Short mmCIF file of C-alpha atoms in Angstrom, two decimals:
data_model
loop_
_atom_site.label_atom_id
_atom_site.label_comp_id
_atom_site.label_asym_id
_atom_site.label_seq_id
_atom_site.Cartn_x
_atom_site.Cartn_y
_atom_site.Cartn_z
CA MET P 1 -15.46 -32.38 23.58
CA THR P 2 -18.33 -33.67 22.01
CA SER P 3 -18.15 -35.96 18.43
CA GLU P 4 -20.30 -33.11 17.08
CA GLU P 5 -18.15 -30.45 18.02
CA LYS P 6 -14.49 -32.60 17.29
CA PHE P 7 -15.81 -32.59 13.57
CA CYS P 8 -17.36 -29.14 12.72
CA ALA P 9 -13.89 -28.06 14.27
CA GLU P 10 -11.78 -30.74 11.88
CA ASP P 11 -14.26 -30.03 9.46
CA LEU P 12 -13.09 -25.96 10.23
CA ILE P 13 -9.78 -26.75 9.54
CA SER P 14 -10.21 -28.85 6.23
CA PHE P 15 -11.95 -26.00 4.45
CA ILE P 16 -9.26 -23.57 6.06
CA ASP P 17 -7.05 -25.34 4.42
CA ARG P 18 -8.75 -25.30 0.42
CA THR P 19 -9.27 -21.42 1.27
CA THR P 20 -6.01 -20.11 1.23
CA SER P 21 -7.45 -16.46 -1.09
CA PRO P 22 -10.49 -14.76 -1.21
CA TYR P 23 -10.82 -17.10 -5.06
CA HIS P 24 -10.61 -19.89 -3.76
CA VAL P 25 -13.69 -18.79 -0.60
CA VAL P 26 -15.76 -18.85 -3.52
CA GLU P 27 -15.57 -21.10 -5.36
CA GLN P 28 -15.27 -23.65 -1.88
CA SER P 29 -17.84 -22.19 -1.02
CA THR P 30 -19.74 -22.91 -4.22
CA ASN P 31 -18.75 -26.80 -4.18
CA LEU P 32 -19.91 -26.84 -1.05
CA LEU P 33 -23.46 -25.70 -1.47
CA ARG P 34 -23.82 -26.99 -5.26
CA ALA P 35 -24.84 -23.75 -5.87
CA LEU P 36 -26.68 -22.78 -9.40
CA PRO P 37 -26.46 -19.04 -10.64
CA MET P 38 -29.38 -17.71 -11.85
CA ASN P 39 -30.38 -18.20 -15.17
CA GLU P 40 -32.66 -15.08 -16.16
CA ASN P 41 -34.68 -16.92 -18.14
CA ALA P 42 -35.73 -19.39 -15.98
CA ALA P 43 -38.44 -19.61 -12.66
CA LEU P 44 -36.61 -19.83 -9.53
CA SER P 45 -37.50 -22.69 -7.60
CA ALA P 46 -38.30 -23.70 -4.47
CA GLY P 47 -35.20 -26.04 -2.01
CA GLN P 48 -32.80 -24.59 -5.13
CA VAL P 49 -30.17 -21.96 -3.24
CA TYR P 50 -28.98 -20.39 -6.44
CA SER P 51 -25.55 -18.46 -6.50
CA PHE P 52 -24.79 -14.72 -7.54
CA PRO P 53 -20.57 -13.31 -7.89
CA LEU P 54 -19.65 -10.83 -6.36
CA TYR P 55 -16.69 -10.15 -8.81
CA ASN P 56 -15.03 -13.59 -8.72
CA THR P 57 -13.98 -12.29 -4.52
CA GLY P 58 -17.12 -12.66 -2.67
CA ILE P 59 -20.31 -14.14 -3.91
CA ILE P 60 -23.96 -13.95 -2.70
CA PHE P 61 -25.82 -17.52 -2.08
CA VAL P 62 -30.27 -17.00 -1.75
CA ALA P 63 -31.79 -20.58 -1.11
CA LEU P 64 -35.38 -20.11 -1.89
CA GLY P 65 -38.59 -22.34 0.67
CA GLU P 66 -41.82 -23.48 -0.27
CA ASN P 67 -43.73 -20.20 0.34
CA ALA P 68 -40.30 -17.78 -0.16
CA ALA P 69 -42.65 -14.77 -1.26
CA LYS P 70 -44.46 -14.10 1.23
CA GLY P 71 -42.23 -15.50 4.13
CA PRO P 72 -39.84 -14.24 5.97
CA LEU P 73 -36.21 -13.23 5.02
CA ARG P 74 -33.09 -13.37 6.40
CA ILE P 75 -30.16 -12.53 5.63
CA VAL P 76 -26.64 -14.20 7.61
CA CYS P 77 -22.63 -12.39 6.50
CA ALA P 78 -19.61 -12.53 6.71
CA HIS P 79 -16.28 -11.77 4.62
CA THR P 80 -13.81 -13.05 2.25
CA ASP P 81 -10.79 -11.65 2.94
CA PHE P 82 -8.49 -11.86 5.99
CA PRO P 83 -4.99 -9.17 6.07
CA CYS P 84 -2.08 -11.08 4.15
CA LEU P 85 0.76 -9.37 2.01
CA HIS P 86 -0.40 -8.78 -1.47
CA VAL P 87 2.30 -9.14 -4.52
CA LYS P 88 2.66 -5.78 -6.41
CA PRO P 89 2.71 -5.58 -10.95
CA ASN P 90 6.80 -5.88 -12.01
CA PRO P 91 7.46 -7.97 -8.38
CA VAL P 92 10.56 -8.77 -9.08
CA LEU P 93 13.42 -7.13 -6.93
CA LYS P 94 17.41 -8.41 -7.38
CA GLU P 95 19.90 -7.52 -4.80
CA HIS P 96 22.47 -8.34 -2.73
CA GLY P 97 22.59 -11.83 -4.86
CA TYR P 98 18.22 -12.33 -4.01
CA GLY P 99 15.53 -12.36 -5.29
CA LYS P 100 12.70 -10.53 -3.15
CA LEU P 101 9.05 -10.27 -4.67
CA ASN P 102 7.93 -6.84 -4.26
CA VAL P 103 4.54 -6.49 -1.95
CA GLU P 104 2.77 -4.12 0.45
CA VAL P 105 0.36 -4.95 3.24
CA TYR P 106 -3.11 -5.51 2.39
CA GLY P 107 -5.37 -5.44 6.51
CA GLY P 108 -4.30 -4.31 10.03
CA MET P 109 -2.08 -7.69 10.20
CA ILE P 110 0.53 -8.27 13.09
CA ARG P 111 3.11 -7.91 10.97
CA ASN P 112 5.95 -9.18 12.94
CA THR P 113 4.01 -12.96 13.00
CA TRP P 114 4.50 -13.34 9.89
CA MET P 115 8.29 -13.35 10.00
CA ASP P 116 10.41 -16.68 9.35
CA ARG P 117 7.13 -18.64 8.40
CA PRO P 118 7.49 -21.11 4.71
CA LEU P 119 4.95 -19.04 2.88
CA SER P 120 3.05 -19.91 -0.41
CA LEU P 121 1.07 -18.09 -3.23
CA ALA P 122 -2.12 -18.52 -3.91
CA GLY P 123 -4.63 -15.51 -6.08
CA ALA P 124 -6.05 -15.81 -10.00
CA VAL P 125 -4.76 -15.04 -13.05
CA ALA P 126 -5.75 -13.19 -15.43
CA LEU P 127 -5.21 -14.69 -19.48
CA ARG P 128 -5.45 -13.11 -22.20
CA GLY P 129 -9.02 -14.34 -24.30
CA ALA P 130 -9.70 -14.45 -28.24
CA ASP P 131 -12.12 -11.02 -26.54
CA PRO P 132 -10.02 -8.68 -25.03
CA PHE P 133 -13.47 -7.38 -22.65
CA ALA P 134 -13.24 -10.31 -21.89
CA PRO P 135 -9.76 -12.17 -20.60
CA ILE P 136 -9.89 -16.11 -18.97
CA LEU P 137 -9.92 -16.06 -15.44
CA ARG P 138 -7.23 -18.63 -13.73
CA LEU P 139 -7.58 -19.56 -9.87
CA VAL P 140 -4.10 -21.11 -8.65
CA ASP P 141 -2.58 -22.37 -5.30
CA PHE P 142 0.54 -23.58 -5.54
CA ARG P 143 0.93 -25.67 -1.98
CA ARG P 144 3.88 -25.84 -1.63
CA PRO P 145 6.23 -22.80 0.78
CA LEU P 146 7.94 -21.05 -2.04
CA MET P 147 9.20 -17.83 -0.06
CA ILE P 148 10.14 -17.14 3.68
CA VAL P 149 10.37 -13.24 5.78
CA PRO P 150 13.56 -13.58 7.77
CA ASN P 151 14.16 -11.95 10.86
CA LEU P 152 17.71 -10.27 11.56
CA ALA P 153 19.17 -11.36 14.14
CA ILE P 154 19.24 -10.74 17.12
CA HIS P 155 23.24 -10.10 17.50
CA MET P 156 22.30 -7.11 14.86
CA ASN P 157 19.41 -6.09 16.48
CA ARG P 158 19.58 -6.40 20.44
CA LYS P 159 16.90 -4.27 21.43
CA VAL P 160 14.75 -6.40 19.17
CA ASN P 161 12.98 -8.16 22.04
CA GLU P 162 11.76 -4.75 23.31
CA GLY P 163 10.20 -4.36 20.24
CA VAL P 164 10.80 -2.94 16.26
CA GLU P 165 9.27 -1.19 14.05
CA LEU P 166 8.45 -3.15 10.87
CA LYS P 167 8.47 -1.20 7.13
CA PRO P 168 6.66 -2.83 4.68
CA GLN P 169 9.16 -2.05 1.67
CA LYS P 170 12.55 -2.83 3.67
CA ASP P 171 11.64 -4.99 6.50
CA LEU P 172 8.47 -7.11 4.85
CA LEU P 173 9.70 -7.73 1.53
CA PRO P 174 9.89 -12.49 0.69
CA LEU P 175 12.55 -14.07 -0.15
CA PHE P 176 12.07 -15.51 -3.51
CA PHE P 177 15.39 -17.15 -5.07
CA GLN P 178 18.83 -16.98 -4.74
CA ASN P 179 19.78 -14.80 -8.02
CA GLY P 180 23.83 -16.00 -8.26
CA ASP P 181 23.47 -16.70 -11.48
CA GLY P 182 22.91 -13.30 -12.70
CA ASP P 183 20.39 -14.00 -15.38
CA GLU P 184 18.48 -11.17 -17.08
CA ASP P 185 15.14 -13.66 -17.12
CA ASP P 186 15.18 -13.46 -13.82
CA ALA P 187 12.39 -10.50 -13.49
CA LYS P 188 10.18 -13.19 -15.12
CA LYS P 189 10.53 -15.64 -12.25
CA LEU P 190 6.98 -15.53 -11.02
CA LEU P 191 5.30 -14.81 -14.65
CA VAL P 192 7.42 -17.95 -15.28
CA LEU P 193 5.88 -20.24 -12.43
CA LEU P 194 2.35 -18.89 -12.92
CA ALA P 195 2.48 -19.90 -16.56
CA GLU P 196 3.88 -23.44 -15.94
CA GLU P 197 1.75 -24.09 -12.84
CA LEU P 198 -1.05 -23.71 -14.93
CA GLY P 199 0.20 -25.12 -17.78
CA VAL P 200 -0.23 -21.57 -19.93
CA SER P 201 2.79 -19.43 -21.93
CA ALA P 202 3.74 -16.35 -19.90
CA ASP P 203 3.12 -14.41 -22.71
CA ASP P 204 -0.51 -14.82 -22.09
CA ILE P 205 -0.33 -13.47 -18.99
CA LEU P 206 -2.01 -10.12 -18.80
CA SER P 207 -2.30 -9.98 -15.27
CA TYR P 208 -2.75 -11.45 -11.53
CA ASP P 209 -4.36 -11.20 -8.07
CA LEU P 210 -1.95 -12.80 -5.69
CA ASN P 211 -1.81 -13.56 -1.66
CA ALA P 212 1.22 -14.64 0.55
CA TYR P 213 -0.14 -17.38 2.73
CA PRO P 214 1.04 -18.63 5.92
CA TYR P 215 1.68 -22.57 4.04
CA GLU P 216 1.57 -24.56 8.25
CA HIS P 217 -2.09 -26.10 8.26
CA GLY P 218 -4.17 -25.90 10.96
CA CYS P 219 -4.41 -28.11 13.73
CA LEU P 220 -6.40 -28.67 17.45
CA LEU P 221 -4.31 -28.27 20.65
CA GLY P 222 -4.25 -28.52 24.27
CA CYS P 223 -3.45 -31.25 26.37
CA ASP P 224 -7.85 -32.20 26.08
CA ASP P 225 -7.55 -30.70 22.45
CA ALA P 226 -9.80 -27.85 23.87
CA PHE P 227 -7.99 -25.24 20.76
CA LEU P 228 -8.02 -24.45 17.61
CA SER P 229 -5.25 -22.89 15.73
CA ALA P 230 -5.32 -21.61 12.53
CA PRO P 231 -4.85 -18.32 9.62
CA ARG P 232 -7.29 -16.52 9.13
CA LEU P 233 -10.01 -17.75 11.36
CA ASP P 234 -11.30 -14.59 11.10
CA ASN P 235 -12.69 -14.28 8.99
CA LEU P 236 -12.70 -18.21 7.06
CA SER P 237 -14.86 -19.44 10.56
CA SER P 238 -17.94 -17.56 9.64
CA VAL P 239 -17.93 -18.35 5.98
CA LYS P 240 -17.77 -21.74 6.93
CA ALA P 241 -21.04 -21.19 9.48
CA CYS P 242 -22.82 -18.97 7.05
CA VAL P 243 -22.46 -22.04 4.29
CA ASP P 244 -23.26 -24.91 6.00
CA ALA P 245 -26.28 -22.79 7.91
CA ILE P 246 -28.06 -22.07 4.39
CA GLY P 247 -26.62 -25.66 2.96
CA ASP P 248 -28.79 -26.93 5.44
CA TRP P 249 -31.96 -24.94 5.51
CA ASN P 250 -35.77 -26.38 4.54
CA GLY P 251 -38.30 -23.88 5.50
CA ASP P 252 -39.81 -21.09 3.88
CA GLY P 253 -38.87 -17.87 3.16
CA ILE P 254 -36.32 -16.30 1.24
CA ARG P 255 -32.56 -17.38 3.05
CA VAL P 256 -29.41 -15.33 1.95
CA ALA P 257 -25.50 -16.21 3.03
CA ALA P 258 -23.38 -13.28 1.46
CA LEU P 259 -20.15 -13.63 1.60
CA PHE P 260 -18.28 -9.61 0.98
CA ASP P 261 -14.57 -9.19 0.17
CA ASN P 262 -13.11 -6.17 1.58
CA GLU P 263 -13.73 -5.79 4.68
CA GLU P 264 -10.73 -5.74 6.56
CA VAL P 265 -9.86 -2.14 4.11
CA GLY P 266 -13.08 -0.81 4.63
CA SER P 267 -16.27 -2.59 2.73
CA ARG P 268 -16.95 0.54 0.35
CA THR P 269 -15.92 -1.48 -3.00
CA LYS P 270 -17.58 -2.81 -5.55
CA GLN P 271 -17.58 -6.67 -4.21
CA GLY P 272 -17.74 -5.42 -0.25
CA ALA P 273 -20.59 -4.68 1.98
CA GLY P 274 -20.75 -1.40 1.29
CA GLY P 275 -21.69 -1.43 -2.41
CA ALA P 276 -25.10 -1.80 -4.06
CA ALA P 277 -24.83 -5.60 -4.86
CA LEU P 278 -26.64 -7.26 -2.36
CA ALA P 279 -29.69 -4.70 -2.67
CA ILE P 280 -30.15 -4.78 -6.54
CA LEU P 281 -29.46 -8.64 -6.28
CA LEU P 282 -32.06 -9.23 -3.58
CA GLU P 283 -34.53 -6.64 -6.19
CA ARG P 284 -33.88 -8.62 -9.19
CA VAL P 285 -34.84 -12.55 -6.92
CA CYS P 286 -38.00 -10.14 -5.43
CA TYR P 287 -38.77 -9.06 -9.33
CA LYS P 288 -39.12 -13.36 -10.38
CA LEU P 289 -41.26 -14.43 -7.86
CA GLY P 290 -43.10 -12.06 -9.18
CA LEU P 291 -43.30 -9.43 -5.78
CA ASP P 292 -43.45 -5.33 -7.33
CA ARG P 293 -41.21 -3.35 -6.11
CA GLU P 294 -43.14 -1.75 -2.99
CA GLU P 295 -43.35 -5.70 -2.07
CA TYR P 296 -39.73 -6.11 -2.41
CA LEU P 297 -38.88 -2.85 -0.18
CA LYS P 298 -41.16 -3.87 3.03
CA LYS P 299 -39.75 -7.39 2.87
CA VAL P 300 -36.24 -5.60 3.11
CA MET P 301 -37.51 -3.78 5.95
CA GLU P 302 -39.22 -6.62 7.95
CA GLY P 303 -35.83 -8.66 6.94
CA PHE P 304 -33.18 -10.03 9.65
CA CYS P 305 -29.67 -9.80 9.37
CA LEU P 306 -26.60 -11.35 11.27
CA SER P 307 -23.55 -10.52 10.73
CA VAL P 308 -20.92 -12.44 11.31
CA ASP P 309 -17.63 -12.57 12.12
CA VAL P 310 -14.85 -13.07 14.90
CA ALA P 311 -14.62 -11.61 18.34
CA HIS P 312 -11.66 -10.27 20.51
CA ALA P 313 -11.85 -13.08 24.05
CA LEU P 314 -10.04 -12.74 27.37
CA HIS P 315 -6.26 -12.26 26.59
CA PRO P 316 -5.83 -15.02 29.74
CA ASN P 317 -1.95 -12.92 29.21
CA ALA P 318 -3.72 -9.17 29.23
CA PRO P 319 -6.80 -9.63 31.60
CA GLU P 320 -6.69 -5.35 31.83
CA LYS P 321 -7.62 -5.32 28.30
CA ALA P 322 -10.83 -6.37 28.09
CA ASP P 323 -14.04 -5.00 29.29
CA PRO P 324 -14.55 -5.34 33.43
CA THR P 325 -17.72 -6.82 33.42
CA ASN P 326 -18.65 -8.44 29.48
CA GLN P 327 -15.88 -10.40 28.89
CA PRO P 328 -15.71 -13.32 25.77
CA PHE P 329 -14.16 -16.17 26.23
CA LEU P 330 -12.78 -19.39 24.57
CA ASN P 331 -15.35 -22.01 24.44
CA GLY P 332 -18.06 -20.35 25.92
CA GLY P 333 -20.04 -19.82 22.93
CA THR P 334 -21.20 -17.52 20.34
CA VAL P 335 -20.85 -13.72 21.14
CA LEU P 336 -22.91 -11.26 20.65
CA LYS P 337 -21.10 -7.54 20.24
CA VAL P 338 -22.75 -3.99 21.36
CA ALA P 339 -20.64 -0.58 20.96
CA ALA P 340 -22.69 2.51 21.56
CA ASN P 341 -20.99 4.09 18.75
CA GLN P 342 -22.89 1.47 15.85
CA SER P 343 -19.00 0.07 14.68
CA TYR P 344 -20.97 -3.49 15.86
CA ALA P 345 -24.90 -3.36 14.53
CA GLY P 346 -27.52 -4.04 16.83
CA ASP P 347 -30.34 -2.64 18.98
CA PRO P 348 -32.16 -3.96 22.13
CA GLU P 349 -34.88 -6.06 19.89
CA ALA P 350 -32.57 -7.52 18.30
CA PHE P 351 -29.89 -8.43 20.53
CA ALA P 352 -33.72 -10.12 22.55
CA VAL P 353 -34.20 -11.53 19.31
CA ILE P 354 -30.46 -13.64 19.24
CA ALA P 355 -30.57 -14.13 23.41
CA GLY P 356 -33.86 -15.09 23.45
CA LEU P 357 -33.41 -17.74 20.27
CA CYS P 358 -30.07 -18.83 22.57
CA ALA P 359 -31.52 -19.73 25.34
CA ARG P 360 -34.53 -21.06 23.85
CA GLU P 361 -32.30 -23.88 21.71
CA HIS P 362 -29.38 -24.24 24.16
CA ILE P 363 -26.43 -22.58 22.19
CA PRO P 364 -24.86 -20.48 24.48
CA TYR P 365 -23.81 -17.57 24.41
CA GLN P 366 -21.72 -14.21 25.61
CA ILE P 367 -21.25 -10.88 24.68
CA PHE P 368 -18.49 -8.12 24.13
CA THR P 369 -18.11 -4.85 24.13
CA ASN P 370 -14.89 -2.50 23.87
CA HIS P 371 -12.88 -1.39 27.29
CA SER P 372 -13.83 2.35 27.22
CA ASP P 373 -10.68 3.20 27.31
CA ALA P 374 -9.60 1.56 23.70
CA THR P 375 -10.60 2.28 21.14
CA GLY P 376 -11.96 -1.14 19.14
CA GLY P 377 -12.66 -2.31 15.89
CA ALA P 378 -15.61 -2.38 13.80
CA THR P 379 -17.06 -4.80 10.96
CA LEU P 380 -19.47 -4.89 8.10
CA GLY P 381 -22.46 -4.86 9.82
CA SER P 382 -23.23 -1.29 9.93
CA ILE P 383 -22.43 -1.26 6.56
CA LEU P 384 -24.22 -3.02 5.01
CA SER P 385 -27.05 -1.80 7.26
CA THR P 386 -26.96 1.10 5.69
CA GLN P 387 -27.24 -0.25 2.18
CA VAL P 388 -29.71 -2.73 2.81
CA PRO P 389 -31.92 -1.14 5.24
CA MET P 390 -33.21 -4.23 8.28
CA ARG P 391 -32.67 -4.93 11.86
CA THR P 392 -28.76 -5.91 11.83
CA MET P 393 -27.52 -7.94 14.81
CA ASP P 394 -23.32 -8.24 15.01
CA ILE P 395 -22.09 -12.05 16.42
CA GLY P 396 -18.90 -14.36 15.65
CA ALA P 397 -16.75 -16.90 17.88
CA PRO P 398 -14.28 -15.80 19.75
CA ILE P 399 -10.33 -15.85 19.12
CA LEU P 400 -7.20 -15.32 20.33
CA GLY P 401 -4.20 -13.13 18.23
CA MET P 402 -7.05 -11.54 15.95
CA HIS P 403 -4.80 -10.31 12.89
CA SER P 404 -1.96 -12.89 13.64
CA ALA P 405 -1.05 -14.67 10.70
CA ARG P 406 -1.79 -17.58 13.00
CA GLU P 407 -5.07 -17.95 14.97
CA MET P 408 -6.33 -19.32 18.23
CA MET P 409 -10.62 -19.75 18.86
CA GLY P 410 -12.50 -22.32 20.96
CA ALA P 411 -12.00 -25.96 19.61
CA ARG P 412 -16.05 -26.24 20.36
CA ASP P 413 -17.23 -22.91 19.33
CA PRO P 414 -17.43 -23.33 15.69
CA PHE P 415 -20.69 -26.05 16.35
CA ALA P 416 -22.10 -23.58 18.30
CA LEU P 417 -21.45 -20.76 16.08
CA MET P 418 -23.27 -22.96 13.17
CA ARG P 419 -26.30 -23.76 15.60
CA LEU P 420 -26.71 -20.60 16.45
CA LEU P 421 -27.19 -19.74 12.32
CA THR P 422 -29.15 -22.50 11.56
CA SER P 423 -31.83 -21.67 14.47
CA PHE P 424 -31.86 -18.46 13.47
CA PHE P 425 -32.50 -19.54 9.57
CA SER P 426 -34.93 -21.83 10.11
CA ALA P 427 -37.32 -20.92 13.41
#
């Protein structure tokens, strides 16, 4: 592994450690780019990155070149959300001397990987403001272990190693406190904890959006540091690459990094790729650049989008699950995804463009297709391309353990992905 590859891998670990909820992904990405919100009354400036928040959990960054109105439009996109345990309203449950939190499963998580792990909480809290239509939103990340979902001992569950279904409402409720004293205020423990963390009154907390996350940090592993293990690689590894690419760009045209929420639950929300937000924002930008609607539509149709999400690597203990002839490996480079049913966006020309770019820049790449006897996943590329119709290709870094509480990728692959996105913007 080169020094550049190692730096990129360690930088990704640091980013993931700070991005523990979609709200924090937006915050940290904005800080890295020093992006400015678009002022309706001010002209747009070449060389500047502008930000367009998508309801706090998504964001679109637009970078303008010297010839923005006439140059090409290129987009990279990823998603800010990840499978997790989401805290319900009125969450405190007191049973048998214990206090638990009432949670629900968000996304297609591998449930047993969340057992016996120290968990923390992160997200956003809405506070009472002077105007009922303008509550005050505060981000919170406790950054310390607060709870755990304990396994049942093998002595009481002799068939646990044969595979046991974990029911979310019964088996995945985290242990939060001990209710030995019978305190009547136990039901308010979470609100009190939030109020203390934020330095506000519990009575001013109107609502919250909180997810549990594994407290452990990411790391390099393997006797040769060949691998990277961390939570939320799906899809914060792609988010980081998108942010780095638009931050490094300097050229002609318009470049966009769109970070959407809710991909893990279908993308069909106002802040998801299935919404109209990107199309609306692109039209606003083009209008401020002096383009009329026909020119805007032409620019969109002639644009190119990369949908960036992680891909399945061949599993060393289950190689039969992979396609016989298309088997991505960790550290083998960025994966180009192909699916006849268009669960992944792409066509022969889009594939050829990216493959040709990789060949020209000496960037390693490989191909993923689903095993024909297995139902594969999907991502936001095909959904987005119906809202913003342009040539689109799904790509991403290969990982193992997708949707586990902790996933693994090749330590060299973040650098390869970043190089591809940077070349895509610059070519």
